[in-house]
Structures are given as structure tokens and as C-alpha cells.
Coordinates of N, CA and C in Angstrom, one line a residue:
M163 N 55.9 99.6 50.0 CA 55.9 99.9 51.4 C 55.4 101.3 51.7
N164 N 54.5 101.4 52.7 CA 54.0 102.7 52.9 C 54.9 103.5 53.9
I165 N 54.7 104.7 54.0 CA 55.6 105.6 54.8 C 55.6 105.3 56.2
K166 N 54.5 104.8 56.8 CA 54.4 104.5 58.2 C 55.3 103.3 58.6
K167 N 55.3 102.3 57.7 CA 56.1 101.1 57.9 C 57.6 101.5 57.8
L168 N 57.9 102.3 56.8 CA 59.3 102.7 56.6 C 59.8 103.5 57.8
T169 N 59.0 104.4 58.3 CA 59.3 105.2 59.5 C 59.5 104.3 60.7
G170 N 58.6 103.3 60.9 CA 58.8 102.4 62.0 C 60.0 101.6 61.9
L171 N 60.4 101.1 60.7 CA 61.6 100.3 60.6 C 62.9 101.2 60.8
V172 N 62.8 102.4 60.4 CA 64.0 103.3 60.6 C 64.1 103.6 62.1
L173 N 63.0 103.9 62.8 CA 63.1 104.1 64.3 C 63.6 102.9 65.0
L174 N 63.1 101.7 64.6 CA 63.6 100.4 65.2 C 65.1 100.3 65.0
G175 N 65.5 100.5 63.8 CA 67.0 100.4 63.5 C 67.8 101.4 64.3
I176 N 67.3 102.6 64.5 CA 68.0 103.6 65.3 C 68.0 103.1 66.8
A177 N 66.9 102.6 67.3 CA 66.9 102.1 68.7 C 67.8 101.0 68.9
L178 N 67.9 100.1 67.9 CA 68.8 98.9 68.0 C 70.3 99.4 68.0
V179 N 70.6 100.4 67.2 CA 71.9 100.9 67.2 C 72.3 101.6 68.5
L180 N 71.4 102.4 69.0 CA 71.7 103.2 70.2 C 71.6 102.4 71.5
L181 N 70.9 101.3 71.5 CA 70.7 100.6 72.7 C 72.0 100.1 73.4
P182 N 72.9 99.5 72.6 CA 74.1 99.0 73.3 C 74.9 100.2 73.9
S183 N 75.0 101.3 73.3 CA 75.7 102.4 73.9 C 75.0 103.0 75.1
A184 N 73.7 103.0 75.1 CA 72.9 103.4 76.3 C 73.2 102.5 77.5
L185 N 73.2 101.2 77.2 CA 73.4 100.2 78.2 C 74.9 100.3 78.8
H186 N 75.8 100.6 77.8 CA 77.2 100.7 78.2 C 77.4 102.0 79.1
A187 N 76.7 103.1 78.7 CA 76.8 104.3 79.5 C 76.2 104.1 80.9
A188 N 75.1 103.3 81.0 CA 74.5 103.1 82.3 C 75.4 102.3 83.3
A189 N 76.2 101.4 82.7 CA 77.1 100.6 83.5 C 78.4 101.3 83.8
T190 N 78.6 102.5 83.3 CA 79.9 103.2 83.6 C 79.6 104.5 84.2
G191 N 80.6 105.2 84.6 CA 80.5 106.5 85.2 C 81.4 107.5 84.6
A192 N 81.5 108.7 85.1 CA 82.3 109.8 84.5 C 82.9 110.6 85.7
V193 N 83.9 111.4 85.3 CA 84.5 112.3 86.2 C 84.5 113.7 85.5
S194 N 84.2 114.7 86.3 CA 84.2 116.0 85.8 C 85.1 116.8 86.7
A195 N 86.2 117.3 86.1 CA 87.3 118.0 86.9 C 87.3 119.5 86.6
K196 N 87.4 120.3 87.6 CA 87.5 121.7 87.4 C 88.8 122.1 88.0
I197 N 89.7 122.7 87.2 CA 91.1 123.0 87.7 C 91.2 124.6 87.7
T198 N 91.5 125.0 89.0 CA 91.7 126.5 89.2 C 92.9 126.7 90.1
L199 N 93.5 127.8 90.0 CA 94.6 128.2 90.9 C 94.4 129.6 91.3
E200 N 94.5 129.8 92.6 CA 94.4 131.1 93.2 C 95.8 131.6 93.4
F201 N 96.0 132.8 92.9 CA 97.4 133.4 93.0 C 97.2 134.9 93.2
E202 N 97.8 135.5 94.2 CA 97.8 136.9 94.5 C 96.3 137.4 94.6
G203 N 95.5 136.6 95.2 CA 94.1 137.0 95.4 C 93.1 136.8 94.3
K204 N 93.6 136.3 93.1 CA 92.8 136.1 92.0 C 92.7 134.6 91.6
S205 N 91.6 134.2 91.1 CA 91.4 132.8 90.7 C 91.5 132.6 89.2
F206 N 92.4 131.7 88.8 CA 92.7 131.5 87.4 C 92.3 130.1 87.0
P207 N 91.4 130.0 85.9 CA 91.2 128.6 85.4 C 92.4 128.1 84.7
M208 N 92.8 126.9 84.9 CA 94.0 126.3 84.3 C 93.6 125.7 83.0
S209 N 93.4 126.6 82.0 CA 93.1 126.1 80.6 C 94.4 125.4 80.1
A210 N 94.1 124.4 79.3 CA 95.2 123.6 78.6 C 96.0 122.8 79.6
A211 N 95.5 122.6 80.8 CA 96.3 121.7 81.7 C 96.2 120.3 81.2
Q212 N 97.3 119.6 81.3 CA 97.3 118.2 80.9 C 96.8 117.3 82.0
V213 N 95.7 116.5 81.7 CA 95.1 115.7 82.7 C 95.1 114.3 82.3
T214 N 95.6 113.4 83.3 CA 95.6 112.0 83.0 C 94.9 111.2 84.1
I215 N 94.0 110.3 83.7 CA 93.3 109.4 84.7 C 94.1 108.1 84.8
L216 N 94.5 107.8 86.0 CA 95.3 106.6 86.3 C 94.5 105.6 87.2
D217 N 94.7 104.3 87.0 CA 94.0 103.3 87.8 C 94.9 102.7 88.9
K218 N 96.2 103.2 88.9 CA 97.1 102.8 90.0 C 97.8 104.0 90.6
E219 N 98.1 103.9 91.8 CA 98.7 105.0 92.5 C 100.2 105.1 92.2
I220 N 100.6 106.4 92.1 CA 102.1 106.6 91.9 C 102.7 106.7 93.3
D221 N 103.8 106.1 93.5 CA 104.5 106.2 94.8 C 105.1 107.5 95.1
L222 N 104.3 108.4 95.8 CA 104.8 109.7 96.1 C 106.0 109.8 97.0
G223 N 106.2 108.7 97.7 CA 107.4 108.7 98.6 C 108.7 108.6 97.7
V224 N 108.6 107.9 96.6 CA 109.8 107.8 95.7 C 110.0 109.2 95.0
V225 N 108.9 109.8 94.6 CA 109.0 111.1 94.0 C 109.7 112.1 95.0
D226 N 109.3 112.1 96.3 CA 109.8 113.0 97.3 C 111.3 112.6 97.5
F227 N 111.6 111.3 97.6 CA 113.0 110.9 97.8 C 113.9 111.4 96.7
L228 N 113.5 111.2 95.5 CA 114.3 111.6 94.3 C 114.5 113.1 94.3
A229 N 113.5 113.9 94.7 CA 113.6 115.3 94.8 C 114.6 115.7 95.8
K230 N 114.5 115.1 97.0 CA 115.5 115.4 98.1 C 116.9 115.1 97.7
Q231 N 117.1 113.9 97.0 CA 118.4 113.5 96.6 C 119.0 114.4 95.6
N232 N 118.3 114.9 94.6 CA 118.8 115.8 93.6 C 119.0 117.2 94.1
A233 N 118.1 117.6 95.1 CA 118.3 118.9 95.6 C 119.5 119.1 96.5
E234 N 120.0 118.0 97.0 CA 121.3 118.0 97.8 C 122.5 118.5 97.0
K235 N 122.4 118.2 95.7 CA 123.5 118.5 94.8 C 123.5 120.0 94.3
S236 N 122.4 120.7 94.7 CA 122.2 122.1 94.2 C 122.7 123.1 95.2
K237 N 122.9 124.3 94.8 CA 123.3 125.4 95.7 C 122.1 125.9 96.5
N238 N 121.0 126.1 95.8 CA 119.7 126.5 96.4 C 118.9 125.3 96.6
K239 N 119.0 124.6 97.8 CA 118.4 123.3 98.0 C 116.9 123.4 98.1
K240 N 116.3 124.5 98.8 CA 114.9 124.6 98.9 C 114.2 124.8 97.6
R241 N 114.8 125.7 96.8 CA 114.2 125.9 95.4 C 114.3 124.7 94.6
S242 N 115.4 124.0 94.6 CA 115.6 122.8 93.7 C 114.7 121.7 94.2
Y243 N 114.5 121.6 95.5 CA 113.6 120.5 96.0 C 112.2 120.7 95.4
H244 N 111.6 121.9 95.5 CA 110.3 122.1 95.0 C 110.2 121.9 93.5
L245 N 111.2 122.3 92.8 CA 111.2 122.1 91.3 C 111.3 120.7 91.0
F246 N 112.2 119.9 91.7 CA 112.3 118.5 91.4 C 111.1 117.7 91.7
R247 N 110.3 118.1 92.8 CA 109.1 117.4 93.1 C 108.1 117.6 92.0
Y248 N 108.0 118.7 91.4 CA 107.2 118.9 90.2 C 107.6 118.1 89.0
I249 N 108.9 118.1 88.7 CA 109.4 117.4 87.6 C 109.2 115.9 87.7
Y250 N 109.5 115.4 88.9 CA 109.4 113.9 89.0 C 108.0 113.4 89.0
L251 N 107.1 114.1 89.6 CA 105.7 113.7 89.5 C 105.1 113.8 88.1
V252 N 105.4 114.9 87.4 CA 105.0 115.0 86.0 C 105.6 113.9 85.2
R253 N 106.8 113.5 85.4 CA 107.5 112.4 84.6 C 106.7 111.1 84.9
E254 N 106.4 110.9 86.2 CA 105.6 109.6 86.5 C 104.3 109.6 85.9
I255 N 103.6 110.8 85.9 CA 102.3 110.8 85.2 C 102.4 110.6 83.7
E256 N 103.4 111.2 83.1 CA 103.5 111.0 81.6 C 104.0 109.5 81.3
N257 N 104.9 109.0 82.1 CA 105.3 107.6 81.8 C 104.3 106.6 82.1
S258 N 103.2 106.9 82.9 CA 102.2 106.0 83.2 C 101.4 105.6 82.0
R259 N 101.4 106.4 80.9 CA 100.6 106.1 79.8 C 101.4 105.8 78.5
R260 N 102.7 105.9 78.6 CA 103.5 105.7 77.4 C 103.9 104.3 77.2
A261 N 103.7 103.8 76.0 CA 104.1 102.4 75.7 C 105.6 102.3 75.6
G262 N 106.1 101.2 76.1 CA 107.5 100.9 76.1 C 108.3 101.5 77.2
V263 N 107.7 102.3 78.1 CA 108.4 102.9 79.2 C 108.1 102.1 80.5
R264 N 106.8 101.7 80.6 CA 106.4 100.9 81.8 C 105.9 99.6 81.3
Q265 N 106.2 98.5 82.1 CA 105.7 97.2 81.8 C 104.2 97.2 82.0
V266 N 103.7 97.8 83.0 CA 102.2 97.9 83.2 C 101.8 99.4 83.1
R267 N 101.0 99.7 82.2 CA 100.5 101.0 82.0 C 99.3 101.3 82.9
S268 N 99.4 102.4 83.6 CA 98.3 102.7 84.5 C 97.5 103.9 84.1
G269 N 98.1 104.6 83.1 CA 97.4 105.8 82.6 C 96.3 105.3 81.6
I270 N 95.0 105.7 81.9 CA 93.9 105.2 81.1 C 93.6 106.1 80.0
V271 N 93.5 107.4 80.3 CA 93.1 108.4 79.3 C 93.8 109.7 79.6
T272 N 94.2 110.5 78.6 CA 94.8 111.8 78.8 C 94.0 112.8 78.0
K273 N 93.7 113.9 78.6 CA 93.0 115.0 77.9 C 93.6 116.4 78.4
R274 N 93.2 117.4 77.6 CA 93.6 118.8 78.0 C 92.4 119.5 78.5
A275 N 92.5 120.3 79.5 CA 91.4 121.1 80.0 C 91.0 122.2 79.0
D276 N 89.7 122.5 79.0 CA 89.3 123.5 78.0 C 89.6 124.9 78.6
N277 N 89.1 126.0 77.9 CA 89.5 127.3 78.3 C 88.9 127.8 79.7
K278 N 88.0 127.0 80.2 CA 87.4 127.2 81.5 C 88.1 126.4 82.6
G279 N 89.1 125.6 82.2 CA 89.8 124.7 83.1 C 89.0 123.5 83.5
E280 N 88.1 123.0 82.6 CA 87.3 121.9 82.9 C 87.6 120.7 82.0
V281 N 87.5 119.5 82.5 CA 87.7 118.3 81.8 C 86.5 117.3 82.1
L282 N 86.0 116.6 81.2 CA 85.0 115.6 81.4 C 85.5 114.3 80.7
V283 N 85.6 113.2 81.5 CA 86.0 111.9 81.0 C 84.8 111.0 81.3
R284 N 84.3 110.4 80.2 CA 83.2 109.5 80.3 C 83.6 108.0 80.2
Y285 N 82.6 107.2 80.5 CA 82.8 105.7 80.2 C 83.9 105.1 81.1
L286 N 84.0 105.5 82.3 CA 85.0 104.9 83.2 C 84.2 103.8 84.0
V287 N 84.8 102.6 84.1 CA 84.3 101.5 84.8 C 84.3 101.9 86.3
P288 N 83.2 101.6 87.0 CA 83.1 102.0 88.5 C 84.4 101.4 89.2
G289 N 84.9 102.3 90.1 CA 86.1 101.9 90.9 C 86.9 103.1 91.3
D290 N 88.0 102.8 91.9 CA 88.9 103.9 92.4 C 90.0 104.3 91.4
Y291 N 90.2 105.6 91.2 CA 91.1 106.1 90.2 C 91.9 107.2 90.9
F292 N 92.9 107.7 90.1 CA 93.6 108.9 90.5 C 93.7 109.9 89.3
I293 N 93.6 111.1 89.6 CA 93.7 112.1 88.5 C 95.0 112.9 88.7
G294 N 95.9 112.9 87.7 CA 97.1 113.6 87.7 C 97.0 114.7 86.7
A295 N 97.3 115.9 87.1 CA 97.2 117.1 86.2 C 98.3 118.0 86.5
Y296 N 98.8 118.7 85.4 CA 99.9 119.7 85.6 C 99.7 120.8 84.6
R297 N 100.3 121.9 84.9 CA 100.3 123.1 84.1 C 101.5 123.9 84.4
K298 N 102.1 124.5 83.4 CA 103.2 125.4 83.5 C 102.8 126.8 83.0
M299 N 103.0 127.8 83.7 CA 102.6 129.2 83.3 C 103.8 130.1 83.5
G300 N 104.5 130.2 82.4 CA 105.8 131.0 82.5 C 106.8 130.2 83.3
K301 N 107.2 130.8 84.4 CA 108.1 130.2 85.3 C 107.4 129.4 86.5
M302 N 106.1 129.6 86.6 CA 105.4 129.0 87.7 C 104.9 127.6 87.2
T303 N 104.9 126.6 88.1 CA 104.4 125.3 87.7 C 103.5 124.8 88.9
V304 N 102.6 123.9 88.5 CA 101.7 123.3 89.5 C 101.4 121.9 89.0
V305 N 101.3 121.0 90.0 CA 100.9 119.6 89.7 C 100.0 119.1 90.8
W306 N 99.0 118.3 90.3 CA 98.1 117.7 91.3 C 98.1 116.1 91.1
F307 N 97.8 115.4 92.2 CA 97.6 114.0 92.1 C 96.6 113.6 93.2
V308 N 95.4 113.4 92.8 CA 94.2 113.3 93.7 C 93.4 112.0 93.4
P309 N 93.1 111.3 94.5 CA 92.3 110.1 94.3 C 90.8 110.4 94.2
F310 N 90.0 109.6 93.5 CA 88.6 109.8 93.4 C 87.9 108.4 93.1
S311 N 86.6 108.3 93.3 CA 85.9 107.1 93.0 C 84.8 107.4 92.0
V312 N 84.6 106.4 91.1 CA 83.5 106.5 90.1 C 82.5 105.4 90.4
T313 N 81.2 105.9 90.4 CA 80.1 105.0 90.5 C 79.3 104.9 89.2
A314 N 78.6 103.8 89.0 CA 77.9 103.6 87.8 C 76.7 104.6 87.6
G315 N 76.6 105.2 86.4 CA 75.6 106.1 86.1 C 75.7 107.5 86.7
R316 N 76.8 107.8 87.3 CA 77.0 109.1 88.0 C 78.3 109.8 87.5
S317 N 78.2 111.1 87.6 CA 79.4 111.9 87.3 C 80.0 112.4 88.6
T318 N 81.3 112.1 88.8 CA 82.0 112.4 90.0 C 82.7 113.8 89.8
P319 N 82.3 114.8 90.6 CA 83.0 116.1 90.5 C 84.3 116.1 91.3
V320 N 85.4 116.6 90.7 CA 86.7 116.7 91.3 C 87.2 118.1 91.1
N321 N 87.5 118.8 92.2 CA 88.0 120.2 92.2 C 89.5 120.1 92.5
L322 N 90.3 120.6 91.5 CA 91.7 120.7 91.7 C 92.1 122.2 91.9
D323 N 92.6 122.5 93.1 CA 92.9 123.9 93.4 C 94.1 124.0 94.3
N324 N 94.4 125.1 94.9 CA 95.5 125.3 95.8 C 95.5 124.3 97.0
N325 N 94.4 124.0 97.5 CA 94.3 123.1 98.7 C 94.8 121.7 98.5
N326 N 94.6 121.2 97.3 CA 95.0 119.8 97.0 C 96.1 119.6 96.0
A327 N 96.8 120.7 95.7 CA 98.0 120.7 94.8 C 99.1 119.9 95.5
F328 N 99.8 119.0 94.7 CA 100.9 118.3 95.3 C 102.1 119.2 95.4
E329 N 102.3 120.0 94.3 CA 103.4 121.0 94.3 C 103.1 122.2 93.5
F330 N 103.3 123.4 94.1 CA 103.2 124.6 93.4 C 104.6 125.3 93.5
Y331 N 105.2 125.6 92.3 CA 106.5 126.1 92.3 C 106.5 127.5 91.6
D332 N 107.0 128.5 92.3 CA 107.2 129.8 91.8 C 108.6 130.3 92.2
P333 N 109.4 130.6 91.2 CA 110.8 130.9 91.6 C 110.9 132.1 92.5
E334 N 109.9 133.0 92.5 CA 110.0 134.2 93.4 C 109.8 133.8 94.9
L335 N 109.2 132.6 95.1 CA 109.0 132.2 96.5 C 110.3 131.6 97.1
Y336 N 111.2 131.2 96.3 CA 112.4 130.6 96.7 C 113.6 131.3 96.1
P337 N 114.0 132.5 96.6 CA 115.1 133.3 95.9 C 116.4 132.7 96.2

């Protein structure tokens, strides 16, 4: 066999191996999330934030109800309410992907944000999803739950910041 035929066969083999993944990538989409938090006039990237993509909505009314119910038992009701809102939504996000906790798992994939506060999730089937993200920084906590849509062949940008945070808890705000 001469070198040209061998090179041609190798290239054909590579093309046949890569073709299914290229077709799969064209039929799916991606989401690119940037997570930042502005605090005291400075913008901080939320590195190492836990991010979960869900295909079903979490009932935020139940989260709010449980937070109110447990805050009533506390001395500092306002502080407890905001802390419980964070705790219950994080618990729902975590339980959405854990086997044996939910009968129907809605958490598709979980990743951690990089040091720039960015996450890229590829190969999502086109449709409507929710992104749940949370981060604890010392005594401060923040959690997001934001809907987004994925279209085939495109990357959907999602910005998570102060404007769309579900709960931001800082003990200094609620003495």
C-alpha cells in the first residue's frame, strides 16, 4: 500500500468517527452562564459556585412557605426567613439530582463555576430549562433559580447577578 492510500484511509476513518458527534452537536445546544455578585460597589465572580441544570421547575411557593413557617419559631424572624429561603432552595436543587431522594429526578447535570465564575454546559436537547446555582462566602450566601431556553446549534448566554438572585443573605443586613 502506498502512503497516499494509507493517508486517505486514515482520514476517512477519522471522518467516520467524528461525523456522529458532529451531527449530535448540531442537534443540541449549550448554555453559557456567567455568575457575578456585586457587593459594596465591587463586582465579584462567583468562582466554585455549584450550578445545576434542571428540566422541571422547583415550586418556589413551597420554598417560601417553609421559610415563613420555620421563621415563625425563631426570635429574629426576618433574619431566619431569609436564611431559610436560601437553605430550602439549595436543598431542592441538590435533591433534584440525587438518586433515591426524588422519584423523578429533574437535575440533568451539575458543574462548578471556574475561577472567572463561568460555566459551559454542552449537548442539551433544545427546550426549556432552569439553572439553579448557589455559593456561600463566609457568612454570606446567595442562590439563583432562573429559567432559560436552548435552541439547536446555539449557545444561550445566562447572566446570574444581583438582579435575578432568588435570595441573598448577609447576617449584617438583618441584625
